[in-house]
Amino acid sequence: MIQRRKFMVVTAAWLLPGSLWLTRPAGAQGASDKASALIKSIGDQLVSVVNGPGGERDKRARLTEIIDSGVDVDGVARFCLGRFWRSASAEQQRRYMELFHQVLVNNITSKIGDYRGVRFQMGRTQRRDEDAVVSTVVERPNNPPTNVDWIVSSPAGDPKIIDVVAEGTSLRLTQRQDYASYLSHNNNNIDALINAMRQQVAEAG
Amino acid sequence: MPAPPSRLLVITAVLLGGLSGCATPPPASDPDAVADYRETNDPLEPTNRAIYAFNNAVDAAILKPVAQGYRYVVPARVRGGIHNTLSNLASPVQFSNDVLEGKSRRAGDTTMRFLINSTAGVLGFFDVASDWGYPNHDNDFGITMALWGMPAGPYLFLPVFGPSDPRDAVGLGVNAAMDPFTWVGQGAAVRALDWSRWAMNGIDQRERHLDDIDSIKKTALDPYATFRSLYRQHRTSQIDDARNDNRATIPVWFPQSTTPGQVTYSPTASRN
């Protein structure tokens, strides 16, 4: 067993750099730098809006802008609906997508929006499969520092955030399991989910 | 004087045995739903949800207001110091688990942290060791059993303790048994200290999560399922952190072939 594993490790060690070389022509380092630059820029923008002047409505509008520019919201939305995306009608997909944009802004606002004095520190950037993982530490007043990893994907040029992992918990996976549980307790009725999301958005104003 | 906290764990286990409502699995004709049911792995969901509701009621009535009061009255710096002190008191258990997992560098970190913080850190109030290059890490017997290859089992929601699984529930008991403070001394004074430490731990933990729990309850459509997901992901990441910490124990004067934190071949890793 140990022998085989050793063999596999050695083989992998030889194959890995080779395959990376083949599949990623020179651009790998560039993609990591781009990912890290994106997170730095998005992070700075978020912090300046949260800590800056302006009313709640104004801040929300600007957060929405930042999120739409840096996050692959449509991709995250499809991931969160999981297998139900395929069974949803085109009309349901459209309404879900529209609501999801607002829900995501609400969730992010509720996590960082109220924290004047929020700060973040950049950490290292690593590659995982096709994506870059940018590590940061987020400090909010009154709260212990949180390790936050940003998963950045750039399949077609522009890097976009596809997931946020706080202390090992993935935002999109958690959201997906929340929706899956809600659906399974509501006869897998996608309209019920859409109505619940609409109510959530209405409550958050 | 009530029984020590560790004994309550046994009572909890007995109570749980008495309340075992099961979820109805979906029909085999719906393979997607069956796959979901397996992935969720929460066959006791109705019972778990009842305990979740019970814990929420207790939390709203007692724990949350106490944690809010604690945050309101005690300045952030002092709260941080109290957290450090409690964390320092948990070092012996942390160390035992580091050793049981065969993670020598982690055991070394824990030892140095305990020595430095207990002295230079004034009985653990200041976390000097982190600044001196000995960072903290999470460890408990649940993580140890995971590294030994024991599966987590289905989801369990425990009264008072909250999200868990059979492995972590056993870990909770073993952790309490491993703690020297469970066994040191006798009499009312020691018992009272034991209880205050336990209560203070609860208040400290609740205060640290005040905002996050509020935010989850506000944004989740099904908070029970969201906490279930978060708990499992968090445990998995703690276990992976421990598993992947295979820093070599090479003397400093020896040519260093590996960088700290890097995953390297080691006999412990190959057994997993």
Short mmCIF file of C-alpha atoms in Angstrom, two decimals:
data_model
loop_
_atom_site.label_atom_id
_atom_site.label_comp_id
_atom_site.label_asym_id
_atom_site.label_seq_id
_atom_site.Cartn_x
_atom_site.Cartn_y
_atom_site.Cartn_z
CA MET A 1 0.00 0.00 0.00
CA ILE A 2 2.74 2.39 1.02
CA GLN A 3 4.76 1.28 -1.99
CA ARG A 4 1.91 1.98 -4.37
CA ARG A 5 1.17 5.33 -2.83
CA LYS A 6 4.82 6.25 -3.00
CA PHE A 7 4.85 5.26 -6.63
CA MET A 8 1.76 7.39 -7.29
CA VAL A 9 3.21 10.36 -5.49
CA VAL A 10 6.45 10.10 -7.42
CA THR A 11 4.58 9.70 -10.72
CA ALA A 12 2.35 12.64 -9.92
CA ALA A 13 5.33 14.74 -8.98
CA TRP A 14 6.83 14.07 -12.39
CA LEU A 15 3.63 14.42 -14.36
CA LEU A 16 2.21 17.48 -12.66
CA PRO A 17 4.68 20.17 -13.75
CA GLY A 18 4.73 18.62 -17.22
CA SER A 19 0.98 18.69 -17.62
CA LEU A 20 0.79 22.22 -16.26
CA TRP A 21 3.37 23.24 -18.80
CA LEU A 22 1.34 21.68 -21.58
CA THR A 23 -2.09 22.98 -20.62
CA ARG A 24 -1.12 26.41 -19.37
CA PRO A 25 1.13 28.24 -21.78
CA ALA A 26 3.04 30.85 -19.81
CA GLY A 27 -0.19 32.49 -18.63
CA ALA A 28 -0.54 30.69 -15.27
CA GLN A 29 1.50 33.18 -13.31
CA GLY A 30 -0.24 36.03 -15.09
CA ALA A 31 -3.68 34.60 -14.22
CA SER A 32 -2.71 34.35 -10.52
CA ASP A 33 -1.49 37.92 -10.51
CA LYS A 34 -4.67 39.06 -12.21
CA ALA A 35 -6.78 37.17 -9.68
CA SER A 36 -4.89 38.70 -6.79
CA ALA A 37 -5.18 42.17 -8.34
CA LEU A 38 -8.92 41.69 -8.80
CA ILE A 39 -9.43 40.78 -5.13
CA LYS A 40 -7.28 43.70 -4.01
CA SER A 41 -9.30 46.08 -6.15
CA ILE A 42 -12.72 44.63 -5.19
CA GLY A 43 -11.70 44.50 -1.54
CA ASP A 44 -10.53 48.11 -1.54
CA GLN A 45 -13.73 49.23 -3.23
CA LEU A 46 -15.95 47.30 -0.79
CA VAL A 47 -14.06 48.66 2.22
CA SER A 48 -14.18 52.23 0.95
CA VAL A 49 -17.95 52.04 0.38
CA VAL A 50 -18.63 50.42 3.76
CA ASN A 51 -16.39 52.83 5.66
CA GLY A 52 -17.29 55.83 3.54
CA PRO A 53 -20.06 58.41 3.88
CA GLY A 54 -23.51 58.08 2.34
CA GLY A 55 -26.88 56.64 3.30
CA GLU A 56 -27.87 52.98 3.29
CA ARG A 57 -29.64 53.18 -0.07
CA ASP A 58 -26.71 54.87 -1.72
CA LYS A 59 -24.23 52.36 -0.31
CA ARG A 60 -26.37 49.48 -1.44
CA ALA A 61 -26.47 50.76 -4.99
CA ARG A 62 -22.69 51.05 -5.06
CA LEU A 63 -22.19 47.60 -3.51
CA THR A 64 -24.47 46.19 -6.22
CA GLU A 65 -22.29 47.80 -8.87
CA ILE A 66 -19.09 46.37 -7.38
CA ILE A 67 -20.56 42.89 -6.99
CA ASP A 68 -21.90 42.84 -10.55
CA SER A 69 -18.56 43.90 -11.94
CA GLY A 70 -16.38 41.44 -9.99
CA VAL A 71 -18.58 38.39 -9.36
CA ASP A 72 -19.84 35.84 -11.86
CA VAL A 73 -23.34 36.20 -10.40
CA ASP A 74 -25.10 34.23 -13.16
CA GLY A 75 -22.72 31.30 -12.72
CA VAL A 76 -23.12 31.33 -8.94
CA ALA A 77 -26.91 31.51 -9.33
CA ARG A 78 -26.97 28.45 -11.58
CA PHE A 79 -24.71 26.56 -9.18
CA CYS A 80 -26.96 27.39 -6.23
CA LEU A 81 -30.08 26.02 -7.91
CA GLY A 82 -28.24 22.77 -8.68
CA ARG A 83 -30.27 20.10 -10.46
CA PHE A 84 -33.40 22.26 -10.30
CA TRP A 85 -31.91 24.66 -12.85
CA ARG A 86 -32.49 22.06 -15.55
CA SER A 87 -36.08 21.37 -14.54
CA ALA A 88 -36.98 25.08 -14.26
CA SER A 89 -38.87 26.71 -17.13
CA ALA A 90 -37.25 29.59 -19.02
CA GLU A 91 -39.57 32.02 -17.25
CA GLN A 92 -38.68 30.57 -13.83
CA GLN A 93 -34.98 30.75 -14.69
CA ARG A 94 -35.32 34.41 -15.63
CA ARG A 95 -37.20 35.39 -12.44
CA TYR A 96 -34.87 33.33 -10.26
CA MET A 97 -31.80 34.92 -11.81
CA GLU A 98 -33.16 38.42 -11.29
CA LEU A 99 -33.99 37.75 -7.64
CA PHE A 100 -30.69 36.01 -7.01
CA HIS A 101 -28.76 39.16 -7.90
CA GLN A 102 -30.65 41.06 -5.22
CA VAL A 103 -30.40 38.23 -2.67
CA LEU A 104 -26.64 38.07 -3.14
CA VAL A 105 -26.29 41.80 -2.58
CA ASN A 106 -28.47 41.50 0.54
CA ASN A 107 -26.37 38.64 1.91
CA ILE A 108 -23.10 40.42 1.33
CA THR A 109 -24.48 43.67 2.74
CA SER A 110 -25.67 41.86 5.86
CA LYS A 111 -22.21 40.30 6.30
CA ILE A 112 -20.11 43.44 5.88
CA GLY A 113 -22.49 46.35 5.35
CA ASP A 114 -22.89 47.43 8.96
CA TYR A 115 -19.23 47.28 9.85
CA ARG A 116 -17.67 50.68 9.76
CA GLY A 117 -14.00 50.10 10.32
CA VAL A 118 -13.89 46.83 8.37
CA ARG A 119 -10.38 46.01 7.12
CA PHE A 120 -8.80 43.25 5.12
CA GLN A 121 -5.26 41.96 4.58
CA MET A 122 -4.13 40.24 1.43
CA GLY A 123 -2.52 36.82 1.76
CA ARG A 124 -0.99 34.46 -0.76
CA THR A 125 -2.55 33.31 -4.02
CA GLN A 126 -2.54 29.63 -4.99
CA ARG A 127 -3.82 27.75 -7.99
CA ARG A 128 -6.42 25.04 -7.51
CA ASP A 129 -7.38 23.16 -10.66
CA GLU A 130 -8.38 25.84 -13.14
CA ASP A 131 -9.01 28.52 -10.52
CA ALA A 132 -6.99 30.85 -8.35
CA VAL A 133 -7.52 30.96 -4.58
CA VAL A 134 -6.73 34.35 -3.06
CA SER A 135 -6.45 34.27 0.75
CA THR A 136 -7.34 37.28 2.88
CA VAL A 137 -8.00 38.02 6.53
CA VAL A 138 -11.07 40.17 7.16
CA GLU A 139 -11.33 42.14 10.39
CA ARG A 140 -14.68 43.52 11.48
CA PRO A 141 -15.07 45.55 14.66
CA ASN A 142 -16.37 43.45 17.58
CA ASN A 143 -15.66 40.21 15.69
CA PRO A 144 -12.69 37.84 15.66
CA PRO A 145 -10.57 38.03 12.46
CA THR A 146 -11.93 35.73 9.74
CA ASN A 147 -9.92 33.82 7.14
CA VAL A 148 -11.61 34.43 3.81
CA ASP A 149 -10.54 32.76 0.56
CA TRP A 150 -11.78 34.16 -2.73
CA ILE A 151 -12.06 31.70 -5.60
CA VAL A 152 -11.38 33.43 -8.90
CA SER A 153 -12.02 31.86 -12.26
CA SER A 154 -11.03 33.27 -15.63
CA PRO A 155 -12.31 30.89 -18.32
CA ALA A 156 -12.67 33.64 -20.94
CA GLY A 157 -10.13 36.32 -20.18
CA ASP A 158 -11.62 38.51 -17.48
CA PRO A 159 -11.19 37.06 -13.98
CA LYS A 160 -14.41 36.80 -11.95
CA ILE A 161 -15.12 35.70 -8.37
CA ILE A 162 -17.05 32.43 -8.35
CA ASP A 163 -17.02 31.66 -4.62
CA VAL A 164 -16.11 33.06 -1.23
CA VAL A 165 -14.88 30.61 1.42
CA ALA A 166 -15.01 31.91 5.01
CA GLU A 167 -13.27 29.71 7.62
CA GLY A 168 -13.60 26.74 5.32
CA THR A 169 -17.27 27.29 4.50
CA SER A 170 -18.19 27.99 0.90
CA LEU A 171 -20.78 30.69 0.39
CA ARG A 172 -22.23 29.14 -2.76
CA LEU A 173 -22.29 25.57 -1.43
CA THR A 174 -24.06 26.72 1.73
CA GLN A 175 -26.57 28.67 -0.35
CA ARG A 176 -27.14 25.67 -2.60
CA GLN A 177 -27.83 23.38 0.35
CA ASP A 178 -30.14 25.98 1.87
CA TYR A 179 -32.17 26.09 -1.37
CA ALA A 180 -32.11 22.32 -1.77
CA SER A 181 -33.50 21.85 1.73
CA TYR A 182 -36.15 24.53 1.20
CA LEU A 183 -37.21 22.90 -2.06
CA SER A 184 -37.35 19.39 -0.59
CA HIS A 185 -39.67 20.67 2.15
CA ASN A 186 -41.86 22.39 -0.46
CA ASN A 187 -42.47 19.52 -2.90
CA ASN A 188 -39.54 20.63 -5.07
CA ASN A 189 -41.70 23.50 -6.27
CA ILE A 190 -39.44 26.14 -7.84
CA ASP A 191 -42.21 28.76 -7.71
CA ALA A 192 -42.30 28.35 -3.93
CA LEU A 193 -38.57 29.09 -3.81
CA ILE A 194 -38.98 32.13 -6.05
CA ASN A 195 -41.80 33.45 -3.84
CA ALA A 196 -39.70 32.95 -0.72
CA MET A 197 -36.80 34.80 -2.33
CA ARG A 198 -39.11 37.62 -3.39
CA GLN A 199 -40.37 37.94 0.19
CA GLN A 200 -36.79 38.01 1.47
CA VAL A 201 -35.85 40.79 -0.93
CA ALA A 202 -38.98 42.76 -0.03
CA GLU A 203 -38.22 42.46 3.70
CA ALA A 204 -34.66 43.60 3.26
CA GLY A 205 -35.94 46.65 1.34
CA MET B 1 -23.84 21.50 43.64
CA PRO B 2 -24.79 20.04 40.23
CA ALA B 3 -22.86 17.31 38.46
CA PRO B 4 -19.77 18.35 36.47
CA PRO B 5 -20.36 19.27 32.81
CA SER B 6 -18.79 16.07 31.56
CA ARG B 7 -21.42 13.97 33.32
CA LEU B 8 -24.16 15.87 31.55
CA LEU B 9 -22.91 14.39 28.29
CA VAL B 10 -23.94 10.94 29.43
CA ILE B 11 -27.40 12.18 30.35
CA THR B 12 -27.63 13.81 26.91
CA ALA B 13 -26.85 10.52 25.20
CA VAL B 14 -29.58 8.73 27.17
CA LEU B 15 -32.12 11.45 26.35
CA LEU B 16 -31.26 11.26 22.67
CA GLY B 17 -31.91 7.54 22.62
CA GLY B 18 -35.44 8.21 23.84
CA LEU B 19 -36.32 10.71 21.12
CA SER B 20 -35.68 9.08 17.82
CA GLY B 21 -38.06 10.19 15.09
CA CYS B 22 -36.86 9.30 11.62
CA ALA B 23 -37.18 11.11 8.32
CA THR B 24 -39.01 9.29 5.53
CA PRO B 25 -36.65 8.50 2.66
CA PRO B 26 -37.90 9.52 -0.80
CA PRO B 27 -39.24 6.81 -3.14
CA ALA B 28 -36.63 4.90 -5.17
CA SER B 29 -38.35 6.06 -8.38
CA ASP B 30 -36.83 9.53 -7.92
CA PRO B 31 -33.06 8.95 -8.13
CA ASP B 32 -32.19 12.68 -7.82
CA ALA B 33 -34.18 12.97 -4.60
CA VAL B 34 -32.59 9.77 -3.26
CA ALA B 35 -29.12 11.17 -4.05
CA ASP B 36 -30.02 14.39 -2.22
CA TYR B 37 -31.28 12.41 0.77
CA ARG B 38 -28.04 10.44 0.93
CA GLU B 39 -25.91 13.55 0.59
CA THR B 40 -27.85 15.34 3.31
CA ASN B 41 -27.32 12.28 5.53
CA ASP B 42 -29.74 13.48 8.18
CA PRO B 43 -32.03 10.50 8.88
CA LEU B 44 -33.03 11.92 12.29
CA GLU B 45 -34.07 15.24 10.77
CA PRO B 46 -37.47 15.55 12.51
CA THR B 47 -35.90 14.93 15.94
CA ASN B 48 -32.94 17.14 15.11
CA ARG B 49 -35.26 19.96 14.08
CA ALA B 50 -37.18 19.64 17.35
CA ILE B 51 -33.94 19.93 19.32
CA TYR B 52 -32.87 22.82 17.11
CA ALA B 53 -36.11 24.64 17.99
CA PHE B 54 -35.54 23.86 21.67
CA ASN B 55 -31.95 25.17 21.57
CA ASN B 56 -33.13 28.30 19.77
CA ALA B 57 -35.68 28.97 22.49
CA VAL B 58 -33.05 28.50 25.21
CA ASP B 59 -30.66 30.68 23.26
CA ALA B 60 -33.17 33.48 22.81
CA ALA B 61 -34.16 33.36 26.48
CA ILE B 62 -30.73 32.98 28.12
CA LEU B 63 -27.55 32.61 26.14
CA LYS B 64 -27.97 35.36 23.55
CA PRO B 65 -29.04 38.08 26.04
CA VAL B 66 -26.14 37.10 28.33
CA ALA B 67 -23.69 37.26 25.40
CA GLN B 68 -25.10 40.64 24.35
CA GLY B 69 -24.75 41.93 27.90
CA TYR B 70 -21.20 40.58 28.02
CA ARG B 71 -20.35 42.44 24.80
CA TYR B 72 -22.03 45.59 26.09
CA VAL B 73 -20.33 45.63 29.49
CA VAL B 74 -16.87 44.20 28.83
CA PRO B 75 -14.49 46.10 26.49
CA ALA B 76 -13.27 44.26 23.39
CA ARG B 77 -9.68 44.05 24.64
CA VAL B 78 -10.71 42.39 27.89
CA ARG B 79 -13.00 40.00 26.02
CA GLY B 80 -10.05 39.08 23.83
CA GLY B 81 -7.95 38.45 26.92
CA ILE B 82 -10.62 36.26 28.48
CA HIS B 83 -10.84 34.32 25.23
CA ASN B 84 -7.06 33.85 25.25
CA THR B 85 -7.13 32.69 28.88
CA LEU B 86 -9.82 30.09 28.15
CA SER B 87 -7.96 28.96 25.08
CA ASN B 88 -4.75 28.63 27.11
CA LEU B 89 -6.56 26.49 29.70
CA ALA B 90 -7.59 24.17 26.86
CA SER B 91 -3.95 23.62 25.82
CA PRO B 92 -3.48 20.27 27.63
CA VAL B 93 -6.39 18.72 25.71
CA GLN B 94 -5.17 20.27 22.47
CA PHE B 95 -1.70 18.87 23.12
CA SER B 96 -3.00 15.35 23.84
CA ASN B 97 -4.88 15.38 20.55
CA ASP B 98 -1.86 16.70 18.63
CA VAL B 99 0.12 13.74 20.00
CA LEU B 100 -2.62 11.19 19.31
CA GLU B 101 -2.70 12.42 15.72
CA GLY B 102 1.08 12.07 15.42
CA LYS B 103 1.42 15.76 14.54
CA SER B 104 4.69 16.54 16.28
CA ARG B 105 5.05 20.08 15.00
CA ARG B 106 1.54 20.94 16.13
CA ALA B 107 2.26 19.40 19.55
CA GLY B 108 5.40 21.55 19.66
CA ASP B 109 3.40 24.68 18.78
CA THR B 110 0.90 23.90 21.52
CA THR B 111 3.64 23.30 24.10
CA MET B 112 5.46 26.52 23.24
CA ARG B 113 2.18 28.44 23.26
CA PHE B 114 1.32 27.10 26.70
CA LEU B 115 4.78 27.88 28.12
CA ILE B 116 5.02 31.36 26.58
CA ASN B 117 1.45 32.50 27.13
CA SER B 118 1.25 31.18 30.70
CA THR B 119 4.32 33.22 31.64
CA ALA B 120 5.03 36.14 29.29
CA GLY B 121 1.33 36.21 28.42
CA VAL B 122 0.30 36.61 32.10
CA LEU B 123 -1.56 33.34 32.72
CA GLY B 124 -2.76 33.23 29.14
CA PHE B 125 -4.40 36.65 28.99
CA PHE B 126 -2.15 37.86 26.15
CA ASP B 127 -1.43 35.71 23.12
CA VAL B 128 2.27 36.56 22.83
CA ALA B 129 3.12 33.20 21.27
CA SER B 130 1.29 33.97 18.00
CA ASP B 131 3.53 36.98 17.47
CA TRP B 132 6.57 34.86 18.27
CA GLY B 133 5.84 32.38 15.51
CA TYR B 134 3.72 29.79 17.29
CA PRO B 135 0.25 30.17 15.77
CA ASN B 136 -2.83 28.57 17.30
CA HIS B 137 -4.74 25.74 15.64
CA ASP B 138 -8.00 23.94 16.35
CA ASN B 139 -7.92 20.43 17.73
CA ASP B 140 -10.21 18.07 19.59
CA PHE B 141 -10.85 14.36 19.82
CA GLY B 142 -13.42 14.51 17.00
CA ILE B 143 -10.63 15.65 14.66
CA THR B 144 -8.34 12.96 16.06
CA MET B 145 -10.88 10.23 15.32
CA ALA B 146 -11.36 11.64 11.82
CA LEU B 147 -7.62 11.38 11.20
CA TRP B 148 -7.74 7.82 12.50
CA GLY B 149 -10.16 7.08 9.69
CA MET B 150 -13.45 7.03 11.55
CA PRO B 151 -16.39 8.29 9.43
CA ALA B 152 -18.51 11.18 10.75
CA GLY B 153 -21.84 9.38 10.50
CA PRO B 154 -25.22 11.09 10.13
CA TYR B 155 -25.96 14.60 11.32
CA LEU B 156 -26.96 15.02 14.95
CA PHE B 157 -28.30 18.10 16.68
CA LEU B 158 -27.49 17.88 20.38
CA PRO B 159 -29.40 19.65 23.13
CA VAL B 160 -27.31 22.62 24.39
CA PHE B 161 -24.23 21.67 22.29
CA GLY B 162 -25.91 22.08 18.91
CA PRO B 163 -24.64 20.75 15.55
CA SER B 164 -22.72 17.47 15.77
CA ASP B 165 -22.48 13.92 14.50
CA PRO B 166 -21.85 10.62 16.32
CA ARG B 167 -18.09 11.00 15.93
CA ASP B 168 -18.06 14.53 17.33
CA ALA B 169 -20.53 13.65 20.09
CA VAL B 170 -18.16 10.91 21.28
CA GLY B 171 -15.27 13.37 20.79
CA LEU B 172 -17.01 15.83 23.10
CA GLY B 173 -17.12 13.27 25.90
CA VAL B 174 -13.56 12.03 25.38
CA ASN B 175 -12.33 15.63 25.23
CA ALA B 176 -13.93 16.31 28.61
CA ALA B 177 -12.41 13.11 30.01
CA MET B 178 -8.96 14.09 28.66
CA ASP B 179 -9.09 17.45 30.36
CA PRO B 180 -6.93 17.40 33.50
CA PHE B 181 -9.23 20.02 35.03
CA THR B 182 -12.05 17.44 35.01
CA TRP B 183 -10.03 15.32 37.43
CA VAL B 184 -7.88 17.76 39.38
CA GLY B 185 -8.95 18.30 43.00
CA GLN B 186 -12.29 17.91 44.66
CA GLY B 187 -14.70 19.92 46.69
CA ALA B 188 -17.02 22.83 46.13
CA ALA B 189 -14.41 25.41 45.15
CA VAL B 190 -12.91 23.31 42.35
CA ARG B 191 -16.37 22.34 41.16
CA ALA B 192 -17.40 25.99 41.09
CA LEU B 193 -14.30 26.93 39.08
CA ASP B 194 -14.96 24.07 36.68
CA TRP B 195 -18.51 25.32 36.15
CA SER B 196 -17.52 28.95 35.72
CA ARG B 197 -14.93 28.02 33.14
CA TRP B 198 -17.53 25.98 31.28
CA ALA B 199 -20.12 28.75 31.43
CA MET B 200 -17.55 31.39 30.45
CA ASN B 201 -16.59 29.29 27.43
CA GLY B 202 -20.22 29.23 26.33
CA ILE B 203 -20.63 32.98 26.74
CA ASP B 204 -17.33 33.68 24.98
CA GLN B 205 -18.21 31.46 22.02
CA ARG B 206 -21.72 32.89 21.75
CA GLU B 207 -20.43 36.46 21.87
CA ARG B 208 -17.90 35.75 19.11
CA HIS B 209 -20.69 34.48 16.88
CA LEU B 210 -23.42 37.00 17.74
CA ASP B 211 -23.28 38.82 14.41
CA ASP B 212 -22.72 35.78 12.23
CA ILE B 213 -25.61 33.79 13.68
CA ASP B 214 -27.93 36.80 13.33
CA SER B 215 -26.87 37.26 9.74
CA ILE B 216 -27.39 33.56 8.92
CA LYS B 217 -30.86 33.52 10.48
CA LYS B 218 -31.75 36.63 8.53
CA THR B 219 -30.51 35.48 5.14
CA ALA B 220 -31.21 31.74 5.09
CA LEU B 221 -34.50 30.33 3.81
CA ASP B 222 -33.96 27.24 5.96
CA PRO B 223 -31.59 28.19 8.81
CA TYR B 224 -31.55 24.63 10.16
CA ALA B 225 -30.21 23.31 6.83
CA THR B 226 -27.79 26.22 6.53
CA PHE B 227 -26.29 25.56 9.97
CA ARG B 228 -26.04 21.88 9.06
CA SER B 229 -24.12 22.72 5.90
CA LEU B 230 -21.87 25.24 7.65
CA TYR B 231 -21.06 22.88 10.51
CA ARG B 232 -20.01 20.07 8.19
CA GLN B 233 -17.94 22.31 5.93
CA HIS B 234 -16.21 23.88 8.91
CA ARG B 235 -15.37 20.51 10.45
CA THR B 236 -14.11 19.18 7.12
CA SER B 237 -11.83 22.18 6.78
CA GLN B 238 -10.49 21.81 10.35
CA ILE B 239 -9.81 18.11 9.70
CA ASP B 240 -8.10 18.87 6.37
CA ASP B 241 -5.94 21.52 8.04
CA ALA B 242 -4.77 18.98 10.61
CA ARG B 243 -4.30 16.24 8.02
CA ASN B 244 -2.27 18.46 5.70
CA ASP B 245 -0.01 19.88 8.39
CA ASN B 246 2.92 17.57 7.78
CA ARG B 247 5.76 19.94 8.56
CA ALA B 248 8.90 17.91 8.99
CA THR B 249 10.71 17.77 12.32
CA ILE B 250 14.20 18.64 11.12
CA PRO B 251 16.65 20.33 13.51
CA VAL B 252 17.23 23.98 12.60
CA TRP B 253 20.95 23.40 11.94
CA PHE B 254 20.17 20.68 9.36
CA PRO B 255 19.75 21.71 5.68
CA GLN B 256 16.01 22.42 5.38
CA SER B 257 14.54 20.65 2.40
CA THR B 258 10.94 21.64 2.99
CA THR B 259 9.12 24.85 3.79
CA PRO B 260 6.67 24.96 6.71
CA GLY B 261 3.11 24.06 5.85
CA GLN B 262 4.09 22.22 2.71
CA VAL B 263 2.56 18.79 2.27
CA THR B 264 5.30 16.21 2.19
CA TYR B 265 5.52 12.47 2.20
CA SER B 266 5.30 11.12 5.73
CA PRO B 267 4.37 7.73 7.22
CA THR B 268 1.34 9.29 8.98
CA ALA B 269 -0.05 10.72 5.77
CA SER B 270 0.25 7.43 3.93
CA ARG B 271 -1.95 5.62 6.42
CA ASN B 272 -4.95 7.87 5.80
#
